[in-house]
Amino acid sequence: MTLARKGTRSITVDTLDYRWLIRPGKHHDLSLIVELDQGLGQRLWAKLNEETVVKPWLVRAVIEYARAKGWQPQSPGKDCVLRVYGSLKAPEDWDSTVKIKGTEPIALSEWNPTPARLIRWAYDETLYLDGSEEALVLHKPEYLPVLIPLADDRQCPKADYILLTLAHYLRHYLLRCEGGKGKELLHEAIALGECCTSSTVKDWMTLLKQQWAYCQGIGAVTNPDQAYAMAAALLNGIDRNCPITLVAETEHSFEFGFLSSSCPLSRERLIIDKATGKFIYSQSA
């Protein structure tokens, strides 16, 4: 089935005419779908972060990268999947992103891949976790002892991808969860991180400890700059880079959110109590 022409846009790359569109995903992502204008060959699905600003330069970069990695838009075949993990707001961001092309999937029919399978996936750039959303597999708490050392290994081709996925998962866990379970999970992650040697993971550990401190309440927060820093750590962390704005300020609180053009899939709010430093997080469609 080809893409309906309504709602799609056209682009020409290396004399070939393509059509493309964007669809929102279920797990903080976007899907960029590309096919030849005639719609006769393999379709390309590029999974992007939700804050990505999709413009023609990015569509062109995705097409050129996928073609270089073996996508054949003029030939019949199953869809080509490309995952791009990183902040993409300008052409210069492209080279610093993690790009994973899935042409030889590891089929995961169950939700409990072995540590050996995860390690195999981490070191092979051609493999991706199929049969379920990658992020949902990587977010399982029992995989922390496997994934944090992988993120620490700078020779692992997916180290940054794993790190950002873990950072996203733990940040949202702290925003939403309270009680002993969240505390145990965070303490386990920090304990594992203390054994790491890369500066990248060490910097993340410093931020993770700060995020946990914010969850406990840091005392009075009356300085707007301090409130902005707190909002940036909790709403962005290291896994995304959306512009944050002060939505409202009252005698008792600061309320922060994202500019709507940067995070179109969600409406997130962080309300910081000026007297205690504690916060309330909410999200709506």
mmCIF file of C-alpha atoms in Angstrom:
data_model
loop_
_atom_site.group_PDB
_atom_site.id
_atom_site.type_symbol
_atom_site.label_atom_id
_atom_site.label_comp_id
_atom_site.label_asym_id
_atom_site.label_seq_id
_atom_site.Cartn_x
_atom_site.Cartn_y
_atom_site.Cartn_z
ATOM 1 C CA MET A 1 0.000 0.000 0.000
ATOM 2 C CA THR A 2 1.373 3.397 -0.983
ATOM 3 C CA LEU A 3 1.060 6.603 1.004
ATOM 4 C CA ALA A 4 -2.040 8.640 0.344
ATOM 5 C CA ARG A 5 -0.984 11.783 -1.484
ATOM 6 C CA LYS A 6 -3.083 13.991 0.783
ATOM 7 C CA GLY A 7 -0.977 15.169 3.680
ATOM 8 C CA THR A 8 2.359 14.149 2.163
ATOM 9 C CA ARG A 9 5.160 16.385 0.931
ATOM 10 C CA SER A 10 7.531 15.892 -1.977
ATOM 11 C CA ILE A 11 11.314 16.034 -2.191
ATOM 12 C CA THR A 12 13.852 15.195 -4.901
ATOM 13 C CA VAL A 13 17.144 13.571 -3.907
ATOM 14 C CA ASP A 14 19.703 12.491 -6.529
ATOM 15 C CA THR A 15 17.141 12.783 -9.362
ATOM 16 C CA LEU A 16 14.591 10.546 -7.579
ATOM 17 C CA ASP A 17 11.253 11.968 -6.463
ATOM 18 C CA TYR A 18 9.988 10.935 -3.019
ATOM 19 C CA ARG A 19 6.937 11.587 -0.891
ATOM 20 C CA TRP A 20 7.079 11.781 2.897
ATOM 21 C CA LEU A 21 4.979 12.451 5.976
ATOM 22 C CA ILE A 22 5.277 12.510 9.770
ATOM 23 C CA ARG A 23 3.217 10.416 12.168
ATOM 24 C CA PRO A 24 3.308 10.654 15.985
ATOM 25 C CA GLY A 25 4.482 7.522 17.782
ATOM 26 C CA LYS A 26 3.343 5.995 21.062
ATOM 27 C CA HIS A 27 6.567 6.275 23.039
ATOM 28 C CA HIS A 28 7.916 9.839 22.790
ATOM 29 C CA ASP A 29 8.872 9.528 19.140
ATOM 30 C CA LEU A 30 7.959 10.520 15.605
ATOM 31 C CA SER A 31 7.913 8.371 12.485
ATOM 32 C CA LEU A 32 9.203 9.885 9.249
ATOM 33 C CA ILE A 33 7.813 7.708 6.439
ATOM 34 C CA VAL A 34 9.381 8.000 2.986
ATOM 35 C CA GLU A 35 8.738 6.237 -0.320
ATOM 36 C CA LEU A 36 9.256 6.878 -4.013
ATOM 37 C CA ASP A 37 6.661 9.122 -5.571
ATOM 38 C CA GLN A 38 5.375 6.118 -7.530
ATOM 39 C CA GLY A 39 5.246 4.063 -4.337
ATOM 40 C CA LEU A 40 6.574 0.877 -5.935
ATOM 41 C CA GLY A 41 9.562 -0.024 -3.771
ATOM 42 C CA GLN A 42 10.719 -0.410 -0.189
ATOM 43 C CA ARG A 43 9.336 2.118 2.242
ATOM 44 C CA LEU A 44 11.604 3.856 4.771
ATOM 45 C CA TRP A 45 10.572 4.390 8.399
ATOM 46 C CA ALA A 46 12.836 6.700 10.387
ATOM 47 C CA LYS A 47 12.130 6.807 14.126
ATOM 48 C CA LEU A 48 12.948 10.268 15.537
ATOM 49 C CA ASN A 49 12.819 11.932 18.943
ATOM 50 C CA GLU A 50 9.583 13.753 19.700
ATOM 51 C CA GLU A 51 11.287 17.168 19.844
ATOM 52 C CA THR A 52 12.819 16.803 16.388
ATOM 53 C CA VAL A 53 11.978 19.642 14.019
ATOM 54 C CA VAL A 54 11.404 17.891 10.683
ATOM 55 C CA LYS A 55 12.430 20.063 7.751
ATOM 56 C CA PRO A 56 13.529 19.239 4.174
ATOM 57 C CA TRP A 57 17.239 19.193 5.106
ATOM 58 C CA LEU A 58 16.550 16.420 7.621
ATOM 59 C CA VAL A 59 14.423 14.398 5.212
ATOM 60 C CA ARG A 60 17.228 14.655 2.662
ATOM 61 C CA ALA A 61 19.837 13.575 5.240
ATOM 62 C CA VAL A 62 17.730 10.581 6.284
ATOM 63 C CA ILE A 63 17.228 9.496 2.671
ATOM 64 C CA GLU A 64 20.901 9.846 1.796
ATOM 65 C CA TYR A 65 21.990 7.972 4.916
ATOM 66 C CA ALA A 66 19.499 5.136 4.385
ATOM 67 C CA ARG A 67 20.528 4.795 0.719
ATOM 68 C CA ALA A 68 24.184 4.599 1.761
ATOM 69 C CA LYS A 69 23.267 1.846 4.235
ATOM 70 C CA GLY A 70 21.418 -0.249 1.684
ATOM 71 C CA TRP A 71 17.860 1.033 1.394
ATOM 72 C CA GLN A 72 16.528 0.308 -2.101
ATOM 73 C CA PRO A 73 13.468 2.507 -2.694
ATOM 74 C CA GLN A 74 13.116 1.272 -6.284
ATOM 75 C CA SER A 75 13.021 -2.429 -5.363
ATOM 76 C CA PRO A 76 10.202 -4.423 -3.739
ATOM 77 C CA GLY A 77 10.869 -5.633 -0.219
ATOM 78 C CA LYS A 78 10.023 -5.177 3.435
ATOM 79 C CA ASP A 79 10.179 -1.746 4.995
ATOM 80 C CA CYS A 80 13.566 -0.362 5.998
ATOM 81 C CA VAL A 81 13.759 0.879 9.605
ATOM 82 C CA LEU A 82 16.185 3.579 10.690
ATOM 83 C CA ARG A 83 16.398 4.865 14.275
ATOM 84 C CA VAL A 84 17.905 8.290 14.870
ATOM 85 C CA TYR A 85 18.500 9.183 18.515
ATOM 86 C CA GLY A 86 19.564 12.706 19.281
ATOM 87 C CA SER A 87 18.602 16.356 19.068
ATOM 88 C CA LEU A 88 17.990 17.372 15.450
ATOM 89 C CA LYS A 89 17.236 21.041 15.000
ATOM 90 C CA ALA A 90 19.896 22.154 12.542
ATOM 91 C CA PRO A 91 21.956 20.434 9.800
ATOM 92 C CA GLU A 92 25.079 20.490 11.964
ATOM 93 C CA ASP A 93 23.293 18.252 14.516
ATOM 94 C CA TRP A 94 23.156 15.325 12.084
ATOM 95 C CA ASP A 95 26.752 14.177 12.506
ATOM 96 C CA SER A 96 26.466 14.016 16.307
ATOM 97 C CA THR A 97 23.381 11.800 16.396
ATOM 98 C CA VAL A 98 23.262 8.050 16.934
ATOM 99 C CA LYS A 99 21.903 6.317 13.836
ATOM 100 C CA ILE A 100 20.934 2.647 13.821
ATOM 101 C CA LYS A 101 19.700 0.910 10.704
ATOM 102 C CA GLY A 102 17.751 -2.306 11.239
ATOM 103 C CA THR A 103 18.142 -4.623 8.283
ATOM 104 C CA GLU A 104 18.813 -7.867 10.164
ATOM 105 C CA PRO A 105 16.458 -7.829 13.147
ATOM 106 C CA ILE A 106 16.808 -9.934 16.262
ATOM 107 C CA ALA A 107 13.253 -11.167 16.662
ATOM 108 C CA LEU A 108 12.088 -10.802 20.261
ATOM 109 C CA SER A 109 8.807 -12.666 20.596
ATOM 110 C CA GLU A 110 8.963 -12.393 24.383
ATOM 111 C CA TRP A 111 9.699 -9.511 26.733
ATOM 112 C CA ASN A 112 12.685 -11.040 28.477
ATOM 113 C CA PRO A 113 15.731 -11.146 26.181
ATOM 114 C CA THR A 114 18.780 -12.661 27.791
ATOM 115 C CA PRO A 115 21.740 -10.462 28.765
ATOM 116 C CA ALA A 116 23.748 -12.193 26.033
ATOM 117 C CA ARG A 117 21.196 -11.143 23.425
ATOM 118 C CA LEU A 118 21.221 -7.548 24.617
ATOM 119 C CA ILE A 119 25.011 -7.481 24.497
ATOM 120 C CA ARG A 120 24.975 -8.923 20.977
ATOM 121 C CA TRP A 121 22.504 -6.226 19.910
ATOM 122 C CA ALA A 122 24.583 -3.467 21.541
ATOM 123 C CA TYR A 123 27.757 -4.279 19.633
ATOM 124 C CA ASP A 124 26.215 -4.919 16.211
ATOM 125 C CA GLU A 125 25.100 -1.753 14.388
ATOM 126 C CA THR A 126 22.989 -3.755 11.918
ATOM 127 C CA LEU A 127 20.745 -5.282 14.593
ATOM 128 C CA TYR A 128 17.695 -3.868 16.295
ATOM 129 C CA LEU A 129 15.220 -5.286 18.771
ATOM 130 C CA ASP A 130 12.178 -6.403 16.829
ATOM 131 C CA GLY A 131 8.779 -7.668 17.920
ATOM 132 C CA SER A 132 8.295 -4.853 20.450
ATOM 133 C CA GLU A 133 9.365 -1.280 21.001
ATOM 134 C CA GLU A 134 13.096 -1.088 21.717
ATOM 135 C CA ALA A 135 12.583 1.526 24.402
ATOM 136 C CA LEU A 136 10.138 -0.662 26.313
ATOM 137 C CA VAL A 137 12.649 -3.513 26.392
ATOM 138 C CA LEU A 138 15.508 -1.260 27.498
ATOM 139 C CA HIS A 139 13.352 0.335 30.195
ATOM 140 C CA LYS A 140 12.976 -2.867 32.214
ATOM 141 C CA PRO A 141 14.652 -2.383 35.630
ATOM 142 C CA GLU A 142 16.260 -5.831 35.623
ATOM 143 C CA TYR A 143 18.448 -4.842 32.655
ATOM 144 C CA LEU A 144 20.207 -1.985 34.471
ATOM 145 C CA PRO A 145 23.223 -4.180 35.418
ATOM 146 C CA VAL A 146 23.678 -5.021 31.712
ATOM 147 C CA LEU A 147 22.920 -1.662 30.121
ATOM 148 C CA ILE A 148 24.862 0.740 32.339
ATOM 149 C CA PRO A 149 28.222 -1.004 31.698
ATOM 150 C CA LEU A 150 27.383 -0.991 27.975
ATOM 151 C CA ALA A 151 26.741 2.764 28.129
ATOM 152 C CA ASP A 152 30.085 3.149 29.882
ATOM 153 C CA ASP A 153 31.970 1.285 27.135
ATOM 154 C CA ARG A 154 32.970 3.992 24.646
ATOM 155 C CA GLN A 155 33.851 1.241 22.124
ATOM 156 C CA CYS A 156 30.223 0.067 22.079
ATOM 157 C CA PRO A 157 28.575 1.566 18.953
ATOM 158 C CA LYS A 158 25.249 2.014 20.762
ATOM 159 C CA ALA A 159 26.668 3.326 24.047
ATOM 160 C CA ASP A 160 25.204 6.827 23.625
ATOM 161 C CA TYR A 161 21.865 5.456 22.442
ATOM 162 C CA ILE A 162 21.655 3.221 25.524
ATOM 163 C CA LEU A 163 22.692 6.061 27.817
ATOM 164 C CA LEU A 164 20.065 8.449 26.469
ATOM 165 C CA THR A 165 17.374 5.771 26.658
ATOM 166 C CA LEU A 166 18.247 5.017 30.289
ATOM 167 C CA ALA A 167 18.392 8.717 31.144
ATOM 168 C CA HIS A 168 14.941 9.243 29.629
ATOM 169 C CA TYR A 169 13.484 6.262 31.483
ATOM 170 C CA LEU A 170 14.910 7.115 34.906
ATOM 171 C CA ARG A 171 14.091 10.813 34.586
ATOM 172 C CA HIS A 172 10.455 10.053 33.869
ATOM 173 C CA TYR A 173 10.382 7.447 36.621
ATOM 174 C CA LEU A 174 11.504 10.083 39.112
ATOM 175 C CA LEU A 175 8.982 12.583 37.782
ATOM 176 C CA ARG A 176 6.063 10.175 38.148
ATOM 177 C CA CYS A 177 6.879 7.666 40.873
ATOM 178 C CA GLU A 178 7.154 7.915 44.620
ATOM 179 C CA GLY A 179 7.899 5.484 47.408
ATOM 180 C CA GLY A 180 10.360 2.682 48.031
ATOM 181 C CA LYS A 181 10.398 1.179 44.534
ATOM 182 C CA GLY A 182 11.607 4.382 42.893
ATOM 183 C CA LYS A 183 14.222 4.888 45.588
ATOM 184 C CA GLU A 184 15.555 1.341 45.158
ATOM 185 C CA LEU A 185 15.745 1.717 41.374
ATOM 186 C CA LEU A 186 17.605 5.006 41.580
ATOM 187 C CA HIS A 187 20.039 3.734 44.192
ATOM 188 C CA GLU A 188 20.788 0.689 42.035
ATOM 189 C CA ALA A 189 21.477 2.879 38.986
ATOM 190 C CA ILE A 190 23.769 5.174 40.975
ATOM 191 C CA ALA A 191 25.624 2.222 42.526
ATOM 192 C CA LEU A 192 26.241 0.765 39.079
ATOM 193 C CA GLY A 193 27.281 4.176 37.773
ATOM 194 C CA GLU A 194 29.848 4.621 40.544
ATOM 195 C CA CYS A 195 31.827 1.758 38.989
ATOM 196 C CA CYS A 196 31.904 3.420 35.558
ATOM 197 C CA THR A 197 34.946 5.207 34.193
ATOM 198 C CA SER A 198 33.790 7.235 31.189
ATOM 199 C CA SER A 199 33.268 10.953 31.693
ATOM 200 C CA THR A 200 29.975 10.698 29.820
ATOM 201 C CA VAL A 201 28.430 8.323 32.353
ATOM 202 C CA LYS A 202 30.026 10.162 35.280
ATOM 203 C CA ASP A 203 28.399 13.409 34.139
ATOM 204 C CA TRP A 204 25.067 11.610 33.890
ATOM 205 C CA MET A 205 25.492 10.232 37.403
ATOM 206 C CA THR A 206 26.081 13.755 38.717
ATOM 207 C CA LEU A 207 22.848 14.897 37.080
ATOM 208 C CA LEU A 208 20.943 11.817 38.277
ATOM 209 C CA LYS A 209 21.937 12.553 41.873
ATOM 210 C CA GLN A 210 20.795 16.152 41.425
ATOM 211 C CA GLN A 211 17.453 14.991 39.998
ATOM 212 C CA TRP A 212 16.980 12.746 43.020
ATOM 213 C CA ALA A 213 17.786 15.647 45.350
ATOM 214 C CA TYR A 214 15.096 17.705 43.638
ATOM 215 C CA CYS A 215 12.621 14.877 44.208
ATOM 216 C CA GLN A 216 13.356 14.994 47.928
ATOM 217 C CA GLY A 217 12.927 18.764 48.106
ATOM 218 C CA ILE A 218 15.909 21.092 48.361
ATOM 219 C CA GLY A 219 14.367 23.778 50.531
ATOM 220 C CA ALA A 220 13.268 27.246 49.521
ATOM 221 C CA VAL A 221 13.544 28.120 45.809
ATOM 222 C CA THR A 222 12.906 31.824 45.345
ATOM 223 C CA ASN A 223 15.532 32.665 42.713
ATOM 224 C CA PRO A 224 14.135 32.300 39.157
ATOM 225 C CA ASP A 225 17.528 31.174 37.838
ATOM 226 C CA GLN A 226 17.624 28.348 40.360
ATOM 227 C CA ALA A 227 14.082 27.390 39.396
ATOM 228 C CA TYR A 228 15.030 27.340 35.691
ATOM 229 C CA ALA A 229 17.994 25.072 36.439
ATOM 230 C CA MET A 230 15.740 22.713 38.351
ATOM 231 C CA ALA A 231 13.169 22.655 35.535
ATOM 232 C CA ALA A 232 15.867 21.997 32.923
ATOM 233 C CA ALA A 233 17.286 19.070 34.908
ATOM 234 C CA LEU A 234 13.886 17.468 35.420
ATOM 235 C CA LEU A 235 12.129 18.226 32.130
ATOM 236 C CA ASN A 236 15.112 17.895 29.762
ATOM 237 C CA GLY A 237 17.923 16.064 31.534
ATOM 238 C CA ILE A 238 20.458 14.812 28.996
ATOM 239 C CA ASP A 239 17.980 12.965 26.782
ATOM 240 C CA ARG A 240 16.357 15.949 25.109
ATOM 241 C CA ASN A 241 16.893 19.649 24.503
ATOM 242 C CA CYS A 242 13.571 21.483 24.308
ATOM 243 C CA PRO A 243 13.302 25.204 25.089
ATOM 244 C CA ILE A 244 11.723 25.694 28.524
ATOM 245 C CA THR A 245 9.539 28.641 29.386
ATOM 246 C CA LEU A 246 8.186 30.075 32.632
ATOM 247 C CA VAL A 247 4.460 29.654 32.141
ATOM 248 C CA ALA A 248 3.345 31.343 35.357
ATOM 249 C CA GLU A 249 4.664 32.621 38.675
ATOM 250 C CA THR A 250 2.633 33.178 41.819
ATOM 251 C CA GLU A 251 3.498 34.118 45.361
ATOM 252 C CA HIS A 252 3.930 30.434 46.175
ATOM 253 C CA SER A 253 5.195 28.708 43.019
ATOM 254 C CA PHE A 254 6.894 28.690 39.635
ATOM 255 C CA GLU A 255 5.241 26.829 36.747
ATOM 256 C CA PHE A 256 7.391 25.715 33.805
ATOM 257 C CA GLY A 257 6.568 24.103 30.486
ATOM 258 C CA PHE A 258 7.844 23.685 26.938
ATOM 259 C CA LEU A 259 7.285 25.931 23.968
ATOM 260 C CA SER A 260 4.556 24.173 22.004
ATOM 261 C CA SER A 261 6.505 24.194 18.743
ATOM 262 C CA SER A 262 9.312 22.183 20.332
ATOM 263 C CA CYS A 263 7.304 19.408 21.999
ATOM 264 C CA PRO A 264 4.171 18.994 19.876
ATOM 265 C CA LEU A 265 3.186 15.588 21.250
ATOM 266 C CA SER A 266 2.679 16.479 24.872
ATOM 267 C CA ARG A 267 1.887 19.296 27.261
ATOM 268 C CA GLU A 268 4.169 18.926 30.253
ATOM 269 C CA ARG A 269 4.144 21.114 33.323
ATOM 270 C CA LEU A 270 6.435 21.343 36.339
ATOM 271 C CA ILE A 271 5.183 23.352 39.312
ATOM 272 C CA ILE A 272 7.862 24.150 41.903
ATOM 273 C CA ASP A 273 6.850 25.134 45.417
ATOM 274 C CA LYS A 274 8.896 28.166 46.444
ATOM 275 C CA ALA A 275 8.822 27.311 50.151
ATOM 276 C CA THR A 276 9.900 23.649 49.984
ATOM 277 C CA GLY A 277 11.534 23.195 46.575
ATOM 278 C CA LYS A 278 9.282 20.208 45.957
ATOM 279 C CA PHE A 279 7.515 19.876 42.626
ATOM 280 C CA ILE A 280 4.388 18.542 40.949
ATOM 281 C CA TYR A 281 4.698 17.115 37.434
ATOM 282 C CA SER A 282 1.802 16.683 35.010
ATOM 283 C CA GLN A 283 1.366 15.737 31.367
ATOM 284 C CA SER A 284 -1.642 15.954 29.077
ATOM 285 C CA ALA A 285 -2.262 15.373 25.393
#
